[in-house]
């Protein structure tokens, strides 16, 4: 192990012992431990997960593209997620991590009125939680660490879509909330021994616009653009070490930005649809931390097969996400999904795996199992 990779305990010890006055909230966000300020887009439903997010911007669902066709019904999607940090495991002894967490992926209620689609929806495009404990060897002596993090962004809104010939236009009013927390405890016989904690949360309102174009009964094209408003965040920073004992309120600001994407779906044969998507978001600054999340780009390709008149549907997806200036700059994904129509109640299941790359370190994994129940009325 090298000091540049996982010798963060010694580095923190030197910082706190020699210049406590320089310590600030960003010192808790050790990049070797946490993915902050990077993000990976979480699927809002089992259909999106099974297609590797290839339908996210298409308008099949209202979450990212409000121009979706609103069919009467309710959709609820729980998720089981687990992060496996192989980069930490490879350089540690006595490694242990949590087996996973249950949470909500998304949900919607849709009702068309005279051709106008109305959808109330909520989803979590950023959702990650992990806990690890392990022992590793610093340059001078062994040390034990426990670290945990919870990253969550919730979006809820009302989407309205209006048809015009072969085009459907959509507009959504959204509320978003960011709620993160980061902790680690170090025991290495150094001045940095102790606990480090940082949490912050905040919310704002915004808008999103989308379009869905059907030039042919076998072809669908969708695109959407959303404004990411600046978020004023407040929280607590706490350090309890041999060198520093402090608790302070923090005021941060995530800078504004844009996100959007386009997608296409083509029915190439009876029951078989091929989908492709390209999306991303602009860079966003983190004032108060001196960090910037760089520009993000993501692409995916999916296959969907509906075996009419049989009631089942199969899905497959692959893709990749890249983001500059973050600890985890690249992630590839692969997914599988299966759905069944129980005479009006559609149940879908999907498994999505992301292979997360950190430069020079072992590949880690983000696994999600998503289920969706669609009930018409």
C-alpha positions as a LaTeX table, in Angstrom:
\begin{tabular}{lrrr}
\hline
Residue & $x$ (\AA) & $y$ (\AA) & $z$ (\AA) \\
\hline
Unk1 & 0.00 & 0.00 & 0.00 \\
Unk2 & 1.25 & 3.52 & $-0.76$ \\
Unk3 & 0.64 & 6.75 & 1.13 \\
Unk4 & $-0.82$ & 8.23 & $-2.07$ \\
Unk5 & $-3.53$ & 5.58 & $-2.22$ \\
Unk6 & $-4.66$ & 4.58 & 1.23 \\
Unk7 & $-2.32$ & 6.35 & 3.63 \\
Unk8 & $-5.02$ & 8.88 & 4.38 \\
Unk9 & $-4.74$ & 8.27 & 8.13 \\
Unk10 & $-1.14$ & 9.47 & 8.24 \\
Unk11 & $-1.95$ & 12.42 & 5.98 \\
Unk12 & $-4.87$ & 13.48 & 8.18 \\
Unk13 & $-2.77$ & 13.06 & 11.30 \\
Unk14 & $-0.07$ & 15.34 & 9.97 \\
Unk15 & $-2.63$ & 17.93 & 8.90 \\
Unk16 & $-4.42$ & 18.01 & 12.23 \\
Unk17 & $-1.32$ & 17.80 & 14.39 \\
Unk18 & 0.65 & 20.52 & 12.63 \\
Unk19 & $-2.12$ & 22.99 & 11.76 \\
Unk20 & $-5.46$ & 22.42 & 13.49 \\
Unk21 & $-6.62$ & 25.88 & 12.47 \\
Unk22 & $-6.54$ & 24.78 & 8.83 \\
Unk23 & $-8.96$ & 21.90 & 9.36 \\
Unk24 & $-12.26$ & 22.35 & 7.58 \\
Unk25 & $-15.32$ & 20.25 & 6.60 \\
Unk26 & $-13.66$ & 19.08 & 3.36 \\
Unk27 & $-11.05$ & 17.15 & 5.39 \\
Unk28 & $-13.81$ & 14.73 & 6.42 \\
Unk29 & $-14.58$ & 13.94 & 2.76 \\
Unk30 & $-11.52$ & 11.74 & 2.26 \\
Unk31 & $-11.62$ & 10.82 & $-1.46$ \\
Unk32 & $-10.15$ & 7.35 & $-0.80$ \\
Unk33 & $-13.18$ & 6.59 & 1.38 \\
Unk34 & $-16.08$ & 8.33 & $-0.32$ \\
Unk35 & $-17.35$ & 8.96 & $-3.85$ \\
Unk36 & $-18.23$ & 12.60 & $-3.15$ \\
Unk37 & $-18.77$ & 14.78 & $-5.15$ \\
Unk38 & $-19.53$ & 12.22 & $-7.88$ \\
Unk39 & $-22.95$ & 10.74 & $-8.58$ \\
Unk40 & $-24.38$ & 7.76 & $-10.45$ \\
Unk41 & $-27.94$ & 7.94 & $-11.79$ \\
Unk42 & $-30.25$ & 5.53 & $-9.97$ \\
Unk43 & $-33.08$ & 3.84 & $-11.92$ \\
Unk44 & $-36.60$ & 4.99 & $-10.99$ \\
Unk45 & $-38.29$ & 1.67 & $-11.88$ \\
Unk46 & $-37.62$ & $-1.97$ & $-12.74$ \\
Unk47 & $-38.25$ & $-1.22$ & $-16.43$ \\
Unk48 & $-35.57$ & 1.48 & $-16.42$ \\
Unk49 & $-33.19$ & $-0.74$ & $-14.46$ \\
Unk50 & $-33.72$ & $-3.71$ & $-16.79$ \\
Unk51 & $-32.94$ & $-1.54$ & $-19.83$ \\
Unk52 & $-29.84$ & $-0.04$ & $-18.25$ \\
Unk53 & $-31.56$ & 3.41 & $-18.19$ \\
Unk54 & $-31.87$ & 3.34 & $-22.00$ \\
Unk55 & $-35.49$ & 4.56 & $-21.71$ \\
Unk56 & $-34.82$ & 7.29 & $-19.12$ \\
Unk57 & $-35.11$ & 10.22 & $-21.58$ \\
Unk58 & $-37.54$ & 8.56 & $-24.00$ \\
Unk59 & $-40.78$ & 9.45 & $-22.27$ \\
Unk60 & $-41.93$ & 5.92 & $-21.43$ \\
Unk61 & $-42.08$ & 7.16 & $-17.83$ \\
Unk62 & $-42.49$ & 10.71 & $-16.43$ \\
Unk63 & $-39.45$ & 10.77 & $-14.11$ \\
Unk64 & $-36.88$ & 12.38 & $-16.43$ \\
Unk65 & $-39.06$ & 13.27 & $-19.44$ \\
Unk66 & $-42.44$ & 14.86 & $-18.58$ \\
Unk67 & $-43.72$ & 14.25 & $-22.12$ \\
Unk68 & $-44.62$ & 10.70 & $-21.15$ \\
Unk69 & $-47.95$ & 9.22 & $-22.19$ \\
Unk70 & $-49.94$ & 9.01 & $-18.96$ \\
Unk71 & $-51.84$ & 5.74 & $-18.63$ \\
Unk72 & $-54.31$ & 5.47 & $-15.76$ \\
Unk73 & $-52.58$ & 3.73 & $-12.90$ \\
Unk74 & $-50.17$ & 3.61 & $-10.02$ \\
Unk75 & $-46.55$ & 2.42 & $-10.16$ \\
Unk76 & $-44.53$ & 1.65 & $-7.01$ \\
Unk77 & $-40.87$ & 0.57 & $-7.13$ \\
Unk78 & $-38.84$ & $-0.55$ & $-4.09$ \\
Unk79 & $-35.11$ & $-1.26$ & $-4.42$ \\
Unk80 & $-32.45$ & $-3.32$ & $-2.65$ \\
Unk81 & $-28.96$ & $-1.86$ & $-3.06$ \\
Unk82 & $-25.49$ & $-2.94$ & $-2.07$ \\
Unk83 & $-22.07$ & $-1.39$ & $-2.68$ \\
Unk84 & $-19.03$ & $-3.68$ & $-2.61$ \\
Unk85 & $-15.80$ & $-1.66$ & $-2.20$ \\
Unk86 & $-13.19$ & $-3.97$ & $-3.65$ \\
Unk87 & $-10.67$ & $-1.11$ & $-3.72$ \\
Unk88 & $-10.73$ & $-1.07$ & 0.10 \\
Unk89 & $-10.89$ & $-4.85$ & 0.42 \\
Unk90 & $-7.79$ & $-5.36$ & $-1.74$ \\
Unk91 & $-5.58$ & $-3.32$ & 0.62 \\
Unk92 & $-7.10$ & $-4.38$ & 3.94 \\
Unk93 & $-7.41$ & $-7.19$ & 6.46 \\
Unk94 & $-10.46$ & $-8.21$ & 8.48 \\
Unk95 & $-12.65$ & $-6.46$ & 5.94 \\
Unk96 & $-16.41$ & $-6.38$ & 6.44 \\
Unk97 & $-19.25$ & $-4.46$ & 4.83 \\
Unk98 & $-23.00$ & $-4.21$ & 5.18 \\
Unk99 & $-25.01$ & $-6.77$ & 3.23 \\
Unk100 & $-27.30$ & $-4.13$ & 1.71 \\
Unk101 & $-30.26$ & $-1.81$ & 2.24 \\
Unk102 & $-33.91$ & $-1.58$ & 1.23 \\
Unk103 & $-35.18$ & 1.76 & $-0.03$ \\
Unk104 & $-37.51$ & 3.32 & $-2.59$ \\
Unk105 & $-36.58$ & 3.75 & $-6.24$ \\
Unk106 & $-39.62$ & 5.69 & $-7.43$ \\
Unk107 & $-43.35$ & 5.86 & $-7.84$ \\
Unk108 & $-46.02$ & 7.64 & $-9.87$ \\
Unk109 & $-49.76$ & 8.17 & $-10.20$ \\
Unk110 & $-50.98$ & 9.00 & $-13.71$ \\
Unk111 & $-54.37$ & 10.04 & $-15.07$ \\
Unk112 & $-55.10$ & 11.39 & $-18.58$ \\
Unk113 & $-57.84$ & 13.99 & $-19.00$ \\
Unk114 & $-59.06$ & 14.53 & $-22.59$ \\
Unk115 & $-55.70$ & 13.64 & $-24.04$ \\
Unk116 & $-53.73$ & 15.70 & $-21.54$ \\
Unk117 & $-51.47$ & 13.52 & $-19.42$ \\
Unk118 & $-51.16$ & 14.24 & $-15.70$ \\
Unk119 & $-48.57$ & 12.44 & $-13.56$ \\
Unk120 & $-47.56$ & 12.89 & $-9.95$ \\
Unk121 & $-44.19$ & 11.26 & $-9.44$ \\
Unk122 & $-41.27$ & 10.90 & $-7.06$ \\
Unk123 & $-37.89$ & 9.19 & $-7.45$ \\
Unk124 & $-34.35$ & 9.21 & $-6.13$ \\
Unk125 & $-31.87$ & 9.82 & $-8.97$ \\
Unk126 & $-28.99$ & 9.82 & $-6.46$ \\
Unk127 & $-29.13$ & 7.00 & $-3.92$ \\
Unk128 & $-26.15$ & 5.29 & $-2.31$ \\
Unk129 & $-25.44$ & 3.91 & 1.13 \\
Unk130 & $-22.47$ & 1.95 & 2.42 \\
Unk131 & $-20.76$ & 0.84 & 5.63 \\
Unk132 & $-17.29$ & $-0.71$ & 5.87 \\
Unk133 & $-14.92$ & $-1.77$ & 8.65 \\
Unk134 & $-11.37$ & $-3.02$ & 8.09 \\
Unk135 & $-7.75$ & $-3.03$ & 9.18 \\
Unk136 & $-4.89$ & $-1.84$ & 7.03 \\
Unk137 & $-1.22$ & $-1.10$ & 7.55 \\
Unk138 & $-0.06$ & 2.52 & 7.53 \\
Unk139 & 3.60 & 3.25 & 6.75 \\
Unk140 & 4.42 & 3.18 & 10.48 \\
Unk141 & 1.81 & 1.02 & 12.28 \\
Unk142 & $-1.48$ & $-0.83$ & 11.76 \\
Unk143 & $-4.76$ & 1.01 & 11.91 \\
Unk144 & $-8.46$ & 0.18 & 11.94 \\
Unk145 & $-11.16$ & 2.15 & 10.19 \\
Unk146 & $-14.92$ & 2.29 & 10.08 \\
Unk147 & $-16.58$ & 4.45 & 7.46 \\
Unk148 & $-20.15$ & 4.98 & 6.36 \\
Unk149 & $-21.98$ & 7.28 & 3.98 \\
Unk150 & $-25.52$ & 7.97 & 2.84 \\
Unk151 & $-26.14$ & 10.00 & $-0.32$ \\
Unk152 & $-29.71$ & 10.82 & $-1.29$ \\
Unk153 & $-31.39$ & 13.17 & $-3.74$ \\
Unk154 & $-35.19$ & 13.11 & $-3.90$ \\
Unk155 & $-37.24$ & 14.66 & $-6.69$ \\
Unk156 & $-41.00$ & 14.96 & $-6.72$ \\
Unk157 & $-43.16$ & 16.74 & $-9.24$ \\
Unk158 & $-46.22$ & 17.13 & $-11.38$ \\
Unk159 & $-45.77$ & 16.42 & $-15.09$ \\
Unk160 & $-48.24$ & 17.65 & $-17.71$ \\
Unk161 & $-48.03$ & 16.40 & $-21.31$ \\
Unk162 & $-50.04$ & 17.66 & $-24.29$ \\
Unk163 & $-50.28$ & 15.92 & $-27.69$ \\
Unk164 & $-50.04$ & 17.68 & $-31.03$ \\
Unk165 & $-50.16$ & 15.45 & $-34.10$ \\
Unk166 & $-47.31$ & 12.96 & $-33.73$ \\
Unk167 & $-45.56$ & 15.02 & $-31.03$ \\
Unk168 & $-46.19$ & 15.19 & $-27.30$ \\
Unk169 & $-44.84$ & 18.11 & $-25.27$ \\
Unk170 & $-44.29$ & 17.94 & $-21.53$ \\
Unk171 & $-43.53$ & 20.29 & $-18.67$ \\
Unk172 & $-42.94$ & 19.45 & $-15.02$ \\
Unk173 & $-42.70$ & 21.49 & $-11.83$ \\
Unk174 & $-40.31$ & 19.74 & $-9.45$ \\
Unk175 & $-39.14$ & 19.90 & $-5.88$ \\
Unk176 & $-35.75$ & 18.41 & $-5.10$ \\
Unk177 & $-33.98$ & 17.71 & $-1.84$ \\
Unk178 & $-30.38$ & 16.69 & $-1.22$ \\
Unk179 & $-29.50$ & 14.92 & 2.05 \\
Unk180 & $-25.98$ & 13.51 & 2.60 \\
Unk181 & $-23.95$ & 12.29 & 5.57 \\
Unk182 & $-20.37$ & 10.99 & 5.87 \\
Unk183 & $-18.61$ & 9.37 & 8.83 \\
Unk184 & $-15.37$ & 7.61 & 9.55 \\
Unk185 & $-13.65$ & 6.46 & 12.73 \\
Unk186 & $-9.89$ & 5.94 & 12.79 \\
Unk187 & $-7.79$ & 4.04 & 15.34 \\
Unk188 & $-4.14$ & 4.04 & 14.33 \\
Unk189 & $-2.20$ & 5.36 & 17.30 \\
Unk190 & $-1.88$ & 8.83 & 15.80 \\
Unk191 & $-3.20$ & 12.34 & 16.58 \\
Unk192 & $-5.95$ & 11.72 & 14.00 \\
Unk193 & $-7.47$ & 8.92 & 16.07 \\
Unk194 & $-11.16$ & 9.52 & 16.64 \\
Unk195 & $-14.37$ & 10.22 & 14.75 \\
Unk196 & $-15.15$ & 12.51 & 11.82 \\
Unk197 & $-18.69$ & 13.44 & 10.76 \\
Unk198 & $-20.25$ & 15.73 & 8.16 \\
Unk199 & $-23.89$ & 16.06 & 7.13 \\
Unk200 & $-25.78$ & 18.60 & 5.05 \\
Unk201 & $-29.21$ & 18.95 & 3.49 \\
Unk202 & $-31.26$ & 21.45 & 1.49 \\
Unk203 & $-34.02$ & 21.75 & $-1.08$ \\
Unk204 & $-35.22$ & 23.90 & $-3.98$ \\
Unk205 & $-37.88$ & 24.07 & $-6.70$ \\
Unk206 & $-37.18$ & 23.77 & $-10.41$ \\
Unk207 & $-38.70$ & 22.94 & $-13.81$ \\
Unk208 & $-38.13$ & 20.32 & $-16.48$ \\
Unk209 & $-39.27$ & 20.17 & $-20.12$ \\
Unk210 & $-39.47$ & 17.29 & $-22.56$ \\
Unk211 & $-40.72$ & 16.16 & $-25.94$ \\
Unk212 & $-41.67$ & 12.79 & $-27.40$ \\
Unk213 & $-41.93$ & 12.33 & $-31.17$ \\
Unk214 & $-43.45$ & 9.32 & $-32.93$ \\
Unk215 & $-42.63$ & 9.66 & $-36.64$ \\
Unk216 & $-43.69$ & 6.05 & $-37.27$ \\
Unk217 & $-45.62$ & 3.49 & $-35.26$ \\
Unk218 & $-42.37$ & 1.55 & $-34.83$ \\
Unk219 & $-40.20$ & 4.55 & $-33.88$ \\
Unk220 & $-40.19$ & 6.79 & $-30.81$ \\
Unk221 & $-37.77$ & 9.63 & $-30.09$ \\
Unk222 & $-37.57$ & 11.57 & $-26.83$ \\
Unk223 & $-35.52$ & 14.38 & $-25.33$ \\
Unk224 & $-35.65$ & 16.35 & $-22.09$ \\
Unk225 & $-33.82$ & 19.16 & $-20.34$ \\
Unk226 & $-33.90$ & 20.04 & $-16.66$ \\
Unk227 & $-32.50$ & 22.98 & $-14.71$ \\
Unk228 & $-30.57$ & 22.14 & $-11.56$ \\
Unk229 & $-30.94$ & 25.17 & $-9.28$ \\
Unk230 & $-28.30$ & 26.21 & $-6.79$ \\
Unk231 & $-28.90$ & 24.48 & $-3.46$ \\
Unk232 & $-28.19$ & 26.20 & $-0.16$ \\
Unk233 & $-27.27$ & 23.41 & 2.24 \\
Unk234 & $-26.88$ & 23.45 & 6.00 \\
Unk235 & $-25.61$ & 20.81 & 8.36 \\
Unk236 & $-23.08$ & 19.85 & 11.01 \\
Unk237 & $-19.37$ & 19.14 & 10.97 \\
Unk238 & $-17.94$ & 17.32 & 13.97 \\
Unk239 & $-14.43$ & 16.09 & 14.69 \\
Unk240 & $-13.47$ & 14.26 & 17.88 \\
Unk241 & $-9.76$ & 13.35 & 17.72 \\
Unk242 & $-6.69$ & 13.57 & 19.93 \\
Unk243 & $-5.61$ & 16.66 & 18.00 \\
Unk244 & $-8.92$ & 18.41 & 17.47 \\
Unk245 & $-12.29$ & 18.52 & 19.19 \\
Unk246 & $-14.82$ & 20.70 & 17.43 \\
Unk247 & $-18.45$ & 20.90 & 16.38 \\
Unk248 & $-19.60$ & 23.54 & 13.93 \\
Unk249 & $-22.59$ & 24.39 & 11.81 \\
Unk250 & $-21.81$ & 24.38 & 8.10 \\
Unk251 & $-23.35$ & 26.37 & 5.27 \\
Unk252 & $-22.61$ & 25.06 & 1.79 \\
Unk253 & $-23.85$ & 25.84 & $-1.67$ \\
Unk254 & $-24.04$ & 23.45 & $-4.60$ \\
Unk255 & $-23.84$ & 25.48 & $-7.78$ \\
Unk256 & $-26.51$ & 25.47 & $-10.45$ \\
Unk257 & $-26.29$ & 23.42 & $-13.63$ \\
Unk258 & $-28.20$ & 21.60 & $-16.34$ \\
Unk259 & $-28.96$ & 17.99 & $-17.09$ \\
Unk260 & $-30.67$ & 16.38 & $-20.03$ \\
Unk261 & $-30.58$ & 13.70 & $-22.64$ \\
Unk262 & $-32.12$ & 12.13 & $-25.70$ \\
Unk263 & $-33.24$ & 8.61 & $-26.52$ \\
Unk264 & $-34.76$ & 6.56 & $-29.32$ \\
Unk265 & $-36.69$ & 3.32 & $-29.46$ \\
Unk266 & $-37.21$ & 1.26 & $-32.61$ \\
Unk267 & $-39.35$ & $-1.87$ & $-32.95$ \\
Unk268 & $-37.18$ & $-3.95$ & $-35.29$ \\
Unk269 & $-39.43$ & $-7.01$ & $-35.37$ \\
Unk270 & $-42.65$ & $-8.20$ & $-33.83$ \\
Unk271 & $-42.24$ & $-7.71$ & $-30.09$ \\
Unk272 & $-38.55$ & $-6.70$ & $-30.15$ \\
Unk273 & $-37.59$ & $-3.10$ & $-29.41$ \\
Unk274 & $-34.06$ & $-1.65$ & $-29.46$ \\
Unk275 & $-33.36$ & 1.47 & $-27.40$ \\
Unk276 & $-30.44$ & 3.84 & $-27.09$ \\
Unk277 & $-29.86$ & 6.89 & $-24.91$ \\
Unk278 & $-27.29$ & 9.62 & $-24.37$ \\
Unk279 & $-27.41$ & 12.05 & $-21.47$ \\
Unk280 & $-25.42$ & 14.00 & $-18.96$ \\
Unk281 & $-25.12$ & 17.02 & $-16.72$ \\
Unk282 & $-22.92$ & 20.10 & $-16.53$ \\
Unk283 & $-20.21$ & 20.68 & $-13.93$ \\
Unk284 & $-21.34$ & 21.92 & $-10.51$ \\
Unk285 & $-19.29$ & 23.68 & $-7.87$ \\
Unk286 & $-19.44$ & 23.06 & $-4.12$ \\
Unk287 & $-18.87$ & 26.40 & $-2.41$ \\
Unk288 & $-17.67$ & 25.99 & 1.14 \\
Unk289 & $-15.81$ & 22.79 & 0.30 \\
Unk290 & $-13.61$ & 24.01 & $-2.52$ \\
Unk291 & $-14.67$ & 21.09 & $-4.74$ \\
Unk292 & $-16.25$ & 20.75 & $-8.17$ \\
Unk293 & $-18.14$ & 17.81 & $-9.65$ \\
Unk294 & $-17.08$ & 17.77 & $-13.28$ \\
Unk295 & $-19.15$ & 17.26 & $-16.40$ \\
Unk296 & $-20.96$ & 13.92 & $-16.56$ \\
Unk297 & $-21.77$ & 11.90 & $-19.68$ \\
Unk298 & $-23.73$ & 8.64 & $-19.83$ \\
Unk299 & $-24.86$ & 6.34 & $-22.61$ \\
Unk300 & $-26.81$ & 3.08 & $-22.68$ \\
Unk301 & $-28.32$ & 0.57 & $-25.08$ \\
Unk302 & $-31.24$ & $-1.72$ & $-24.25$ \\
Unk303 & $-33.33$ & $-4.54$ & $-25.70$ \\
Unk304 & $-36.95$ & $-5.21$ & $-24.78$ \\
Unk305 & $-38.95$ & $-8.23$ & $-25.93$ \\
Unk306 & $-42.68$ & $-8.58$ & $-25.35$ \\
Unk307 & $-43.86$ & $-12.03$ & $-26.28$ \\
Unk308 & $-47.47$ & $-11.18$ & $-27.26$ \\
Unk309 & $-49.88$ & $-12.77$ & $-26.70$ \\
Unk310 & $-47.83$ & $-14.27$ & $-23.85$ \\
Unk311 & $-47.87$ & $-12.09$ & $-20.73$ \\
Unk312 & $-44.11$ & $-11.80$ & $-20.13$ \\
Unk313 & $-41.48$ & $-9.21$ & $-21.05$ \\
Unk314 & $-37.69$ & $-9.57$ & $-21.04$ \\
Unk315 & $-35.16$ & $-6.74$ & $-20.91$ \\
Unk316 & $-31.40$ & $-6.32$ & $-21.27$ \\
Unk317 & $-29.18$ & $-3.24$ & $-20.98$ \\
Unk318 & $-25.56$ & $-2.10$ & $-21.09$ \\
Unk319 & $-24.00$ & 1.32 & $-20.68$ \\
Unk320 & $-21.30$ & 3.51 & $-19.24$ \\
Unk321 & $-21.07$ & 6.68 & $-17.14$ \\
Unk322 & $-18.12$ & 9.08 & $-16.99$ \\
Unk323 & $-17.56$ & 12.10 & $-14.80$ \\
Unk324 & $-14.55$ & 14.37 & $-14.48$ \\
Unk325 & $-12.86$ & 15.51 & $-11.28$ \\
Unk326 & $-14.39$ & 12.89 & $-8.95$ \\
Unk327 & $-12.93$ & 9.89 & $-7.05$ \\
Unk328 & $-14.87$ & 7.41 & $-9.24$ \\
Unk329 & $-14.58$ & 8.79 & $-12.79$ \\
Unk330 & $-15.95$ & 5.80 & $-14.70$ \\
Unk331 & $-18.61$ & 3.11 & $-14.24$ \\
Unk332 & $-19.89$ & 0.47 & $-16.65$ \\
Unk333 & $-23.29$ & $-1.14$ & $-16.22$ \\
Unk334 & $-25.10$ & $-4.28$ & $-17.29$ \\
Unk335 & $-28.68$ & $-5.22$ & $-16.44$ \\
Unk336 & $-31.35$ & $-7.89$ & $-16.86$ \\
Unk337 & $-35.10$ & $-7.62$ & $-16.32$ \\
Unk338 & $-38.25$ & $-9.73$ & $-16.47$ \\
Unk339 & $-41.90$ & $-8.67$ & $-16.27$ \\
Unk340 & $-45.23$ & $-10.44$ & $-16.07$ \\
Unk341 & $-48.77$ & $-9.18$ & $-16.71$ \\
Unk342 & $-51.25$ & $-10.65$ & $-14.23$ \\
Unk343 & $-54.37$ & $-9.49$ & $-16.08$ \\
Unk344 & $-54.07$ & $-5.81$ & $-15.25$ \\
Unk345 & $-51.37$ & $-5.91$ & $-12.58$ \\
Unk346 & $-47.90$ & $-5.81$ & $-14.12$ \\
Unk347 & $-44.97$ & $-6.92$ & $-11.97$ \\
Unk348 & $-41.41$ & $-6.25$ & $-13.12$ \\
Unk349 & $-38.06$ & $-7.28$ & $-11.66$ \\
Unk350 & $-34.58$ & $-6.17$ & $-12.67$ \\
Unk351 & $-30.97$ & $-6.56$ & $-11.56$ \\
Unk352 & $-28.44$ & $-3.85$ & $-12.40$ \\
Unk353 & $-24.71$ & $-4.05$ & $-11.73$ \\
Unk354 & $-22.28$ & $-1.18$ & $-12.04$ \\
Unk355 & $-18.54$ & $-1.82$ & $-12.22$ \\
Unk356 & $-16.93$ & 1.24 & $-10.64$ \\
Unk357 & $-13.37$ & 2.19 & $-11.55$ \\
Unk358 & $-10.92$ & 4.14 & $-9.42$ \\
Unk359 & $-7.58$ & 4.87 & $-11.12$ \\
Unk360 & $-4.99$ & 2.24 & $-10.18$ \\
Unk361 & $-7.30$ & 0.38 & $-7.76$ \\
Unk362 & $-9.48$ & $-2.71$ & $-7.85$ \\
Unk363 & $-12.93$ & $-2.46$ & $-9.46$ \\
Unk364 & $-15.83$ & $-2.02$ & $-7.03$ \\
Unk365 & $-19.49$ & $-2.87$ & $-7.60$ \\
Unk366 & $-22.85$ & $-1.20$ & $-7.10$ \\
Unk367 & $-25.66$ & $-3.79$ & $-7.27$ \\
Unk368 & $-29.37$ & $-3.01$ & $-7.31$ \\
Unk369 & $-32.45$ & $-5.21$ & $-7.38$ \\
Unk370 & $-35.53$ & $-3.23$ & $-8.37$ \\
Unk371 & $-39.15$ & $-4.41$ & $-8.35$ \\
Unk372 & $-42.14$ & $-2.52$ & $-9.77$ \\
Unk373 & $-45.86$ & $-3.09$ & $-9.44$ \\
Unk374 & $-48.10$ & $-1.29$ & $-11.96$ \\
Unk375 & $-51.78$ & $-1.26$ & $-11.12$ \\
Unk376 & $-54.28$ & 0.23 & $-13.56$ \\
Unk377 & $-57.58$ & 1.84 & $-12.61$ \\
\hline
\end{tabular}
